[in-house]
Amino acid sequence: MVILLDNDNPLLRVENLTTYFFSGEGTAKAVDNVSFSVKEGETVGLVGESGSGKTVTAFSIMRLVPPPGKIVGGHIVLDDGTGDLVVKPEEEMMKIRGAKISMCFQDPFTYLNPLTTVGKQIAEAITLHREITSEDAKNDVISLMKSLAIQSPEERYDAYPHQLSGGMRQRILLAMAISCGPKLLIADEPTTALDVIAQDEILSLLKEIKNKLGVALLLITHDLAIASRLCDRIVIMYAGKVMEVGSARHIFREPKHPYTSALLESLPRVRHKVIELKTIEGALPSVINPPTGCRFHPRCPFATETCKKEIPELVKVAEGHYSACLRINEIYQ
Amino acid sequence: MTTLLKVSQLTKHYTVQKRSLFGSSRKVVHAADDVTFEINEGETFGLVGETGCGKTTIAKIVAGLIQPTSGHIYFSGDDIFSLNKDDFRKFRPKMQLIFQDPYASLNPRQTTEDIITMPLRANHLVEKRDEEEKASALLEKVGLSPASNFLRKYPHELSSGQRQRVGIARALALNPKFIIADEPVSALDASIKSQILTLLQKLKKESGVTYFVISHDLATIRYLCTTVAVMHLGKLVELSDSEDIFNFPEHPYTQALLSATPEIGDSENDQKLRLEGELPSPINLPTGCRFHTRCPFAQPKCTSEEPQLRQTRMRHFVACHFPTSERN
């Protein structure tokens, strides 16, 4: 079933995306029938724990799934006339990556070339997609660095990655990602490697870039608080499946899935003292042998025999709010 | 309340040698400077700060793993660095550690039983035939039940939460009075984190153990700790009861940390204390207050005179010339 999740003007539609990894130990169903959409200029958070499939979803959209992984089903449609990315040949994808969709990765140090100055690396991204003289490219890079609050960009242009702080490196990666004016920016855990103050700066910067350029942002994160800070809508993932989709307000104030509810009650908070934390018992499931039926059932306090057998589909619970839970009507009355 | 641990004027400097074409130069990294605090029995004391502020250095010195450049650590009144070998062996079981990454801190070639009973064997506190029973009791205590399912498992066969439980069981083996937990839940997923946090609280209720928790995560600290110290570039900048720090922070750095931490439901209009510039290097420290280069309230006095930790109200200490309560 294709779920359009009543989003008008979607820029990106991910429909029934299924990405498996075929390893010696078995088939890892990393992403299984995942659907969601991103509107133009919108910020959508893809939130989940390890193994939830959030990063694999992002890599699938970029068509950068590393072997032995493979997109085995579904569609990824970029609705500006580009069409379905799943069937695009690699040469065409190379033109799309960076120009239309770009990605900013988790650990900037591993994604920057240690032997080339950061300025040249950003310039490379520009010259790849545009006919431009190297001098003009350099000027573009410097003004781009300026707009990302990088102080003394002329000097930093000639710096090597190791000479910069973590926050600065993340800015360089961001500069690269937005250098060709993409319509969609995917940020995979952009602040996980950073301290809170640097993290705060990067999050503000992402918000600013988004407002200034009107680019849509798909934020991949494990941190609900970060998602709350930036996102208009949230997609909650667990063990390769979408559990709940809704506006940030819906998800955080009126969650309609036992996993989301439990997760919210299990977080220690910084703005007020939590005396007793609720816990979600059990461990994260393996995606090679995922639980039958609802993948959350072994840890769900509401699970019944039916939950072990039937795979729940996303159902509408309110305008723009969907939950994949078989007992939703009994649990949330 | 009895003081269990006293950290007195602790300083740790590392000398680094930089080699270049034109010879080499020696530089000093100020990891910790003149740090003093006390931990009372039964307390959960939290030390927070960003990467490189020296919090792990303090933990390592407190654990007796590295020697300080100067200063003393008193445990139950004894200076741990002037204990002779025999006395140090007697002191060691009283203080145990829990590490951040349970995978890196568990021997991959040992079974759970071997890992947990290692401290007991090292101290000749267990007979061979009692090992399994001891290990089982410890596993049940940390929620790995039934223990028989876990005794023969190797670390790679366990999930991250289970591994952290094994690490905690090992720390508990010697019935310590004091446990140092360095980022005990930072490597764990959200749904596993709360399991470990509640376990730590439960164990404390059961045994009255004193915790020294080191973390960069303010939410974890607020949940676990009764007393909190904030560290910035090798210096303690604020120290008070946990709730007092979170509700009425005095130091601008503490305020900045708090307002930079995202929280579910925060509105964009919330007042934020923003910092300028980058964190100075612990090699080239700013003069005066080490925070003045980034502090929005800095005055000329801050650039020349280093503020000392002083009391501003009941049990609240701050190292700032212009703390919140004295600012207009």
PDB file of C-alpha atoms in Angstrom, chain A residues 41 44 62 64 98 103-104 143 148 175 182 187 201 253 256 267 273 282-283 288 294 320 324:
ATOM      1  CA  GLY A  41      11.357  24.012   2.546  1.00  0.00           C
ATOM      2  CA  VAL A  44      11.630  16.453   8.647  1.00  0.00           C
ATOM      3  CA  MET A  62      21.450   9.366  -2.070  1.00  0.00           C
ATOM      4  CA  LEU A  64      24.991   5.441  -1.841  1.00  0.00           C
ATOM      5  CA  GLY A  98      25.234  17.733  -4.754  1.00  0.00           C
ATOM      6  CA  MET A 103      24.233  15.135   2.300  1.00  0.00           C
ATOM      7  CA  CYS A 104      26.220  16.283   5.277  1.00  0.00           C
ATOM      8  CA  SER A 143      31.481  34.126   0.485  1.00  0.00           C
ATOM      9  CA  LEU A 148      28.361  30.026   7.528  1.00  0.00           C
ATOM     10  CA  ALA A 175      29.416  24.601   2.953  1.00  0.00           C
ATOM     11  CA  PRO A 182      20.356  21.789  -3.544  1.00  0.00           C
ATOM     12  CA  ALA A 187      22.052  15.933   7.548  1.00  0.00           C
ATOM     13  CA  GLU A 201      25.844  26.755  17.015  1.00  0.00           C
ATOM     14  CA  ARG A 253       2.664  16.135  23.070  1.00  0.00           C
ATOM     15  CA  LYS A 256       0.121   7.656  19.495  1.00  0.00           C
ATOM     16  CA  LEU A 267      14.512  10.296  28.826  1.00  0.00           C
ATOM     17  CA  LYS A 273      14.156  16.989  37.590  1.00  0.00           C
ATOM     18  CA  GLY A 282      14.677  -5.755  26.697  1.00  0.00           C
ATOM     19  CA  ALA A 283      17.258  -5.100  24.003  1.00  0.00           C
ATOM     20  CA  ILE A 288      18.597 -10.170  10.488  1.00  0.00           C
ATOM     21  CA  CYS A 294       5.016  -5.776  15.014  1.00  0.00           C
ATOM     22  CA  GLY A 320      -1.108  14.425   9.269  1.00  0.00           C
ATOM     23  CA  ALA A 324       1.619   1.753  13.040  1.00  0.00           C
TER      24      ALA A 324
END
